[in-house]
mmCIF file of C-alpha atoms in Angstrom:
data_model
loop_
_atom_site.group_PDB
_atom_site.id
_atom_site.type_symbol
_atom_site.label_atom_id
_atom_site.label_comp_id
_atom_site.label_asym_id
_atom_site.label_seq_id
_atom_site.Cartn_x
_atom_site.Cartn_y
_atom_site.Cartn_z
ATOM 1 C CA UNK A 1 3.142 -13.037 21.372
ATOM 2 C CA UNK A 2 0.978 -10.623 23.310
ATOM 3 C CA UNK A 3 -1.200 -8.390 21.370
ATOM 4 C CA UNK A 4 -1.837 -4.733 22.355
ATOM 5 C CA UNK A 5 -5.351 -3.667 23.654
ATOM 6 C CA UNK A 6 -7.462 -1.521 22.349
ATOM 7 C CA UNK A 7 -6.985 0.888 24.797
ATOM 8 C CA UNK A 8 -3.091 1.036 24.335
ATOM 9 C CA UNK A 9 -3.798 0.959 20.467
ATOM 10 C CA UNK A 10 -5.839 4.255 20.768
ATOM 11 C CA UNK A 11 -3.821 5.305 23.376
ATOM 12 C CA UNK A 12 -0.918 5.262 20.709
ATOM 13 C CA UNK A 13 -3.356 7.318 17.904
ATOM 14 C CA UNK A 14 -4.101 9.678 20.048
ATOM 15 C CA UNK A 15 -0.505 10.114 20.915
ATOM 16 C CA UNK A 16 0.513 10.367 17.409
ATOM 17 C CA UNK A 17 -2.194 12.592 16.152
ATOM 18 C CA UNK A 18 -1.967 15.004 19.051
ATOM 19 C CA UNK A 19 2.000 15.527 17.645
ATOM 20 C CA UNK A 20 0.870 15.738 14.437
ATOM 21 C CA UNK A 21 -2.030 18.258 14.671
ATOM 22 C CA UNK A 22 0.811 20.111 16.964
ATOM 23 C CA UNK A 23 2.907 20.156 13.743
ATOM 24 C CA UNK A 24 0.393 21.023 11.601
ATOM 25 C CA UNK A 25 -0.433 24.000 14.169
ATOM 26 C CA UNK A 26 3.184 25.541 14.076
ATOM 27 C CA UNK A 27 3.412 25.156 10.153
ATOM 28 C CA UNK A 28 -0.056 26.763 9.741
ATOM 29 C CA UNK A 29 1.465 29.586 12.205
ATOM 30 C CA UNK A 30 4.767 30.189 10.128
ATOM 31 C CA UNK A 31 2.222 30.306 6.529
ATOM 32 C CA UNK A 32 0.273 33.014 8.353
ATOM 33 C CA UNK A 33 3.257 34.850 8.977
ATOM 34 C CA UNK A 34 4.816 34.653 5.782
ATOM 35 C CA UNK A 35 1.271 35.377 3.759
ATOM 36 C CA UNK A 36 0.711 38.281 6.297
ATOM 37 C CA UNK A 37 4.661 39.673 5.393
ATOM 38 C CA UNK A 38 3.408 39.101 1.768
ATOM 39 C CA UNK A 39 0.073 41.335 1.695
ATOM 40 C CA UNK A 40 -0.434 39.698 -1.325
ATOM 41 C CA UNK A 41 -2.571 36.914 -2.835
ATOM 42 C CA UNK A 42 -5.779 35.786 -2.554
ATOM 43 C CA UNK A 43 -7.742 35.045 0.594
ATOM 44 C CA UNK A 44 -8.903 31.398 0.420
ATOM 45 C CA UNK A 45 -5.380 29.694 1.138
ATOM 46 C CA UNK A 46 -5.459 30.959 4.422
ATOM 47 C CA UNK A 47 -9.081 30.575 5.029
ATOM 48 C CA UNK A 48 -9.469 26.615 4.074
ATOM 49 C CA UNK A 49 -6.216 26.306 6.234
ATOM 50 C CA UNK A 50 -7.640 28.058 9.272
ATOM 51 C CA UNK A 51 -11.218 25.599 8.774
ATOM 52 C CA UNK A 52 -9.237 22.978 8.510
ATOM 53 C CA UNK A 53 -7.131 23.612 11.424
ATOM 54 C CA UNK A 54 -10.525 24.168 13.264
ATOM 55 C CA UNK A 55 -12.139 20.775 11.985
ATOM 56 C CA UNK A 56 -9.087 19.219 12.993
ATOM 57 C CA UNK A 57 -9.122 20.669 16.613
ATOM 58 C CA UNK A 58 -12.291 19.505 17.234
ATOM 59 C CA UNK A 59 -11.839 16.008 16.097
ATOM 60 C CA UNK A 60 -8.910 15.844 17.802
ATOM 61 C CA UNK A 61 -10.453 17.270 21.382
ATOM 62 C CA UNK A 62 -13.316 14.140 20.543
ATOM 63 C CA UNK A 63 -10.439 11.271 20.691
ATOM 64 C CA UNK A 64 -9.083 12.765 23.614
ATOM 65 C CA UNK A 65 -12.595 12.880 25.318
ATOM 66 C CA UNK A 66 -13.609 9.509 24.623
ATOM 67 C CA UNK A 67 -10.397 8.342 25.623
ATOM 68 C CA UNK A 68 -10.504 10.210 28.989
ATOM 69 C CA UNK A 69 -14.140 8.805 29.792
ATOM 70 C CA UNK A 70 -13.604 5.209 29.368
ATOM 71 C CA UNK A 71 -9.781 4.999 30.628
ATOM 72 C CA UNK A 72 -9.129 3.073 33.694
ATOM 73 C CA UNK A 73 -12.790 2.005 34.109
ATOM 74 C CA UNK A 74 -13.465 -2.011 32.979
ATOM 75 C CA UNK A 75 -17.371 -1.317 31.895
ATOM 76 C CA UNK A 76 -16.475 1.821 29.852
ATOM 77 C CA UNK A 77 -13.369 0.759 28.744
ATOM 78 C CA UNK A 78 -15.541 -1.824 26.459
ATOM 79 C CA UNK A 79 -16.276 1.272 24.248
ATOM 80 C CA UNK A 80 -12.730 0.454 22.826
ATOM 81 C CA UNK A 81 -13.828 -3.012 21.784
ATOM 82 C CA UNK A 82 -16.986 -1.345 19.789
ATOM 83 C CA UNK A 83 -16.069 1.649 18.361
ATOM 84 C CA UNK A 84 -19.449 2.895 16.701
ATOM 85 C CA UNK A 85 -19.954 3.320 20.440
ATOM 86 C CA UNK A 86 -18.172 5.816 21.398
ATOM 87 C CA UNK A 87 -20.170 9.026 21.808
ATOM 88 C CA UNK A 88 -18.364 11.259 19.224
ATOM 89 C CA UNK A 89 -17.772 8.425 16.917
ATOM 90 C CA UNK A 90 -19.943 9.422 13.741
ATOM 91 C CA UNK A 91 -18.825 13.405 14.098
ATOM 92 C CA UNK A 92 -15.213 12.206 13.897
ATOM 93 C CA UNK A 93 -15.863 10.763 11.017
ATOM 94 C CA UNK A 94 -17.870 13.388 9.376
ATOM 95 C CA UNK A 95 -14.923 16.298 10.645
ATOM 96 C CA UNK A 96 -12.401 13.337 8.560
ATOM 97 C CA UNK A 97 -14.174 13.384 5.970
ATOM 98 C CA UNK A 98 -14.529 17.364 5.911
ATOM 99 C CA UNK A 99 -11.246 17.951 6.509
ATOM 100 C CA UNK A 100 -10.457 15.436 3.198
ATOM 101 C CA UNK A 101 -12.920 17.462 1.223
ATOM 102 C CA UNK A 102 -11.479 20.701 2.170
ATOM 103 C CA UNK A 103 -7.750 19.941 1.725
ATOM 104 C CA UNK A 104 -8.279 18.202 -1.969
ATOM 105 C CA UNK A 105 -10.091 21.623 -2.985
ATOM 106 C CA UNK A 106 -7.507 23.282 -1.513
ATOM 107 C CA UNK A 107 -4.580 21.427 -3.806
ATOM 108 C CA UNK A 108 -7.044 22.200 -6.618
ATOM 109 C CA UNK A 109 -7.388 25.741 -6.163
ATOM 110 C CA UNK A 110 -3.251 25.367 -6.101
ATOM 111 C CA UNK A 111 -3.392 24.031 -10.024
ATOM 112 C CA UNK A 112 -5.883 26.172 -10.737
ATOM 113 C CA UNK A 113 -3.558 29.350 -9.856
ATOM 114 C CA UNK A 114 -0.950 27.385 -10.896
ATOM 115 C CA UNK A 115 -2.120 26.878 -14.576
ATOM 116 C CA UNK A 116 -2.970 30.709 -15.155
ATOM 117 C CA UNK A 117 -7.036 30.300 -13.798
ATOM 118 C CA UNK A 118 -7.410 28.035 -16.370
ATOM 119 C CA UNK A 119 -10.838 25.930 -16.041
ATOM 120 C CA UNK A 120 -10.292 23.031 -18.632
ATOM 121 C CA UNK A 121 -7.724 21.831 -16.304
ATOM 122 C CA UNK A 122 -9.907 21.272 -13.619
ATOM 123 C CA UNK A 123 -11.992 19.200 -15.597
ATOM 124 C CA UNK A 124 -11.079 15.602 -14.201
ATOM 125 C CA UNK A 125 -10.239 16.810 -10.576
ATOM 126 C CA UNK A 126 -13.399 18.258 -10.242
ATOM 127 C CA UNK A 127 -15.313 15.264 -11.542
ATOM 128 C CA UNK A 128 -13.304 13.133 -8.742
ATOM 129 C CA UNK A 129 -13.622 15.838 -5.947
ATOM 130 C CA UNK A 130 -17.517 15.181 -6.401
ATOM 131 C CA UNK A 131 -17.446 11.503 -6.331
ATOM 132 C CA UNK A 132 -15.322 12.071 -2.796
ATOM 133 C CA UNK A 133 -18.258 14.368 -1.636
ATOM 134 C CA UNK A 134 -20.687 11.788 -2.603
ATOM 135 C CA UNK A 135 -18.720 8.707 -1.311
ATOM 136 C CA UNK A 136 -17.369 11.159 2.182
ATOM 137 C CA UNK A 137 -21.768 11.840 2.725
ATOM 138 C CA UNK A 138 -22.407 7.948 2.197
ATOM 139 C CA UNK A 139 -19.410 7.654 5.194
ATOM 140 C CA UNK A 140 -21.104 10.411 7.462
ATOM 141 C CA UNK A 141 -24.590 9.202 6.916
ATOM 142 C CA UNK A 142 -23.916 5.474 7.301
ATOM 143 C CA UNK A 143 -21.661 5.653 10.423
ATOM 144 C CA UNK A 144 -25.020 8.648 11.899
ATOM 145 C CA UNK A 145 -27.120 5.765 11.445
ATOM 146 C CA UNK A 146 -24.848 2.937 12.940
ATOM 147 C CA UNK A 147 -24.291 5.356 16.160
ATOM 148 C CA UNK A 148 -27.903 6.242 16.253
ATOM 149 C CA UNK A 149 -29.003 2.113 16.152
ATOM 150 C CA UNK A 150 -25.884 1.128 18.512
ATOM 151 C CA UNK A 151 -25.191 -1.338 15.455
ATOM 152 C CA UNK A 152 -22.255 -2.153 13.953
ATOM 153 C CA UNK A 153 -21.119 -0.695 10.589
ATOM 154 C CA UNK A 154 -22.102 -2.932 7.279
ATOM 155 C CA UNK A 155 -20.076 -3.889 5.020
ATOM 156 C CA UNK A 156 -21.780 -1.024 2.750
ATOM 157 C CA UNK A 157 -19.710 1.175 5.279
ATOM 158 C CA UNK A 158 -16.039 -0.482 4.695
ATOM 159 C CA UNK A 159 -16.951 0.270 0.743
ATOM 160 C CA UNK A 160 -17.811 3.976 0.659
ATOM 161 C CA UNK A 161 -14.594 4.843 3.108
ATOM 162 C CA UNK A 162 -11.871 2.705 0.701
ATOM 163 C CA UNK A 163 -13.950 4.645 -2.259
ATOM 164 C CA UNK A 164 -12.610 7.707 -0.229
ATOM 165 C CA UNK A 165 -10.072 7.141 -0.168
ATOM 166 C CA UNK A 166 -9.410 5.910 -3.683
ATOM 167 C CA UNK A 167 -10.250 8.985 -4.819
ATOM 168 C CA UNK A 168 -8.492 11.295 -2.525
ATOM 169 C CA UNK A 169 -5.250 8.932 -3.760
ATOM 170 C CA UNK A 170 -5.887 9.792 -7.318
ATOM 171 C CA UNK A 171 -7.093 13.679 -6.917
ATOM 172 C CA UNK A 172 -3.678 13.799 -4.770
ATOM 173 C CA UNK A 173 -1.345 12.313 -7.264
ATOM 174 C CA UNK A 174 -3.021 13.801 -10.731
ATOM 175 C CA UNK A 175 -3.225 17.217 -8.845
ATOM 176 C CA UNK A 176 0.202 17.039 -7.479
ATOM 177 C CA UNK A 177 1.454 15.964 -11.036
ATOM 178 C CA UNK A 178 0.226 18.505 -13.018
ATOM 179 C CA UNK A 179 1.610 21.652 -10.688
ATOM 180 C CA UNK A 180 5.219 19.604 -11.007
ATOM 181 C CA UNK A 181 5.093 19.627 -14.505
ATOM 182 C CA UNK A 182 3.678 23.117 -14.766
ATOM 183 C CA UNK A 183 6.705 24.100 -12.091
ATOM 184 C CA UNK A 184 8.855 22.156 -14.115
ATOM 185 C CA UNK A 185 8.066 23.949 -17.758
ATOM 186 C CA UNK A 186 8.195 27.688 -16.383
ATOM 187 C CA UNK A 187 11.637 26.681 -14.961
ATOM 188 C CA UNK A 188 12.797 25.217 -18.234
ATOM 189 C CA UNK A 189 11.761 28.232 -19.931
ATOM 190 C CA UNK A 190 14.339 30.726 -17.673
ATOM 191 C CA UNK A 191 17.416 31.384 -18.928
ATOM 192 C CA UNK A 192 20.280 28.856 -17.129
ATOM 193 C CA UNK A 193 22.254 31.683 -16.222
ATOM 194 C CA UNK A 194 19.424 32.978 -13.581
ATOM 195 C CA UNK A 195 20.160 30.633 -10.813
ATOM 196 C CA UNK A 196 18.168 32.067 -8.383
ATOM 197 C CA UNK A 197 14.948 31.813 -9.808
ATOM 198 C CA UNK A 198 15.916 27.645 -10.967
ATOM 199 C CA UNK A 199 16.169 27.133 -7.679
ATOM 200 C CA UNK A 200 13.462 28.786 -6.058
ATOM 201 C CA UNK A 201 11.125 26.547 -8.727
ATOM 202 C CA UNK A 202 12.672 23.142 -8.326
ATOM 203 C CA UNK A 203 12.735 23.769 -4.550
ATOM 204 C CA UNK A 204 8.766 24.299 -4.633
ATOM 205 C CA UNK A 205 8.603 21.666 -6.656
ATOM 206 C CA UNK A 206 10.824 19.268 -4.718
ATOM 207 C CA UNK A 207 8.774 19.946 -1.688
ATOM 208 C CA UNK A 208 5.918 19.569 -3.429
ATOM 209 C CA UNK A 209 6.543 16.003 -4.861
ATOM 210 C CA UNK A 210 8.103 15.052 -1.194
ATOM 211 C CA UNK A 211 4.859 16.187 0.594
ATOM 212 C CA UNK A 212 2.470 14.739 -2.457
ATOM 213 C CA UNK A 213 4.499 11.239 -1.962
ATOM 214 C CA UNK A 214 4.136 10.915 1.692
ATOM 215 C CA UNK A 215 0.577 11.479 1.860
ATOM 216 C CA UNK A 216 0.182 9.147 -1.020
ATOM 217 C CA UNK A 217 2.243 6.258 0.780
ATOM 218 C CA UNK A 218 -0.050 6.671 4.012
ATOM 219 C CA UNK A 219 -3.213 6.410 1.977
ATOM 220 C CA UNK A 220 -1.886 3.224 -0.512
ATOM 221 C CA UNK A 221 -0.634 1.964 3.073
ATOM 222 C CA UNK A 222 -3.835 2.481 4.731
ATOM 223 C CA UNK A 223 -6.332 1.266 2.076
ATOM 224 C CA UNK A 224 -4.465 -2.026 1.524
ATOM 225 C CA UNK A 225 -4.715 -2.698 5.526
ATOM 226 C CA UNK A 226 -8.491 -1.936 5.331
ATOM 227 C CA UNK A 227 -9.118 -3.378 1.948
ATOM 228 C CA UNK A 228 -7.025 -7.039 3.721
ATOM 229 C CA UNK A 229 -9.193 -6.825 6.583
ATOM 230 C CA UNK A 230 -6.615 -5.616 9.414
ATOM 231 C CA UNK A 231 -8.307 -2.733 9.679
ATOM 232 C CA UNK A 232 -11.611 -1.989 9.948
ATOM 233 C CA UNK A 233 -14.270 0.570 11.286
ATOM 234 C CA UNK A 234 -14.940 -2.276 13.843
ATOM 235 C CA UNK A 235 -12.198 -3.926 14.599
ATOM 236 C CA UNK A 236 -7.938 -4.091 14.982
ATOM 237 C CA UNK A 237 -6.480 -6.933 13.935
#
């Protein structure tokens, strides 16, 4: 069986991510309608989307660049086979790694709002959203220095991004569980005869635990391929 190039294989990323940051533009557009209609609430939703759309933009425009210089040219094209290469390959990582940071504060803000501003419950998240900073700095810092020295990532490297990821698995599911089952008791506690307001909650709620899951899937999905070895900072399998 033939197996796809590098090239096609980043070809196909870029492809994929360029339709998802699209998606992720026209959804940030309709929330800045709606919150604008509102007039209401606080300010940092809309702010940590807007960096994060940024962040995203700009690690997206570095794929595409890379891609552009090295396609259809043999020498360059070897770039492919080496990523820690490329010329924008350690600020990709360090905008992926923002962009992780940014969007598990972001759900946390969400359950602290959520749970009436209440601290204690932030307790664990917290903890877990400063092991990602430490383990996300160990990613940028190590993959700086592997760019820097034209070297290969270590193995030190593979460790500190499945330790991100880890954690932005658990912060994602504990978060995501505890604004369900705060959703879940305010709805309980309306009368059954107001239908309106049972569904607006189980709707949020419902689209909360759909969204929750299938980020969750991609990052259980993800980590086992890098944690067997078929994928790697260094190589495709």
């Amino acid at each position: 069986m033939a197996r796809m190039s590098i090239e096609g294989a980043h070809m196909i990323g870029i492809f994929v991510g360029t339709f998802l940051f699209g998606l992720y533009t026209s959804l940030l557009l309709a929330a800045m309608i709606h919150i604008k209609r509102r007039r209401t609430g606080s300010k940092v939703v809309p702010v940590m989307l807007i960096i994060i759309w940024i962040l995203t933009a700009i690690s997206t425009g570095c794929r595409m660049k890379n891609f552009c210089f090295a396609f259809g040219d043999a020498e360059k094209s070897q770039i492919f086979s080496q990523p820690f290469k490329r010329k924008y390959y350690a600020i990709v990582w360090t905008l992926q790694i923002c962009c992780t940071l940014l969007s598990d504060s972001l759900i946390c803000w969400r359950l602290f709002v959520v749970w009436n501003r209440s601290k204690s419950i932030l307790v664990v998240p917290v903890c877990l959203l400063v092991g990602l900073t430490v383990s996300g700095s160990m990613v940028s810092a190590l993959s700086f220095i592997s760019r820097t020295r034209g070297v290969a990532p270590s193995h030190e490297f593979e460790r500190w991004v499945t330790a991100s990821s880890i954690i932005t698995l658990a912060v994602n599911i504990i978060v995501t569980s505890l604004i369900c089952w705060k959703i879940w008791c305010i709805g309980r506690d309306i009368p059954s005869n107001t239908r309106a307001p049972h569904r607006r909650y189980y709707a949020t709620m419902h689209a909360l635990i759909d969204s929750g899951a299938i980020y969750s899937i991609s990052l259980i999905v993800s980590t086992a391929l890098r944690v067997a070895g078929l994928v790697s900072a260094t190589k495709i399998s």
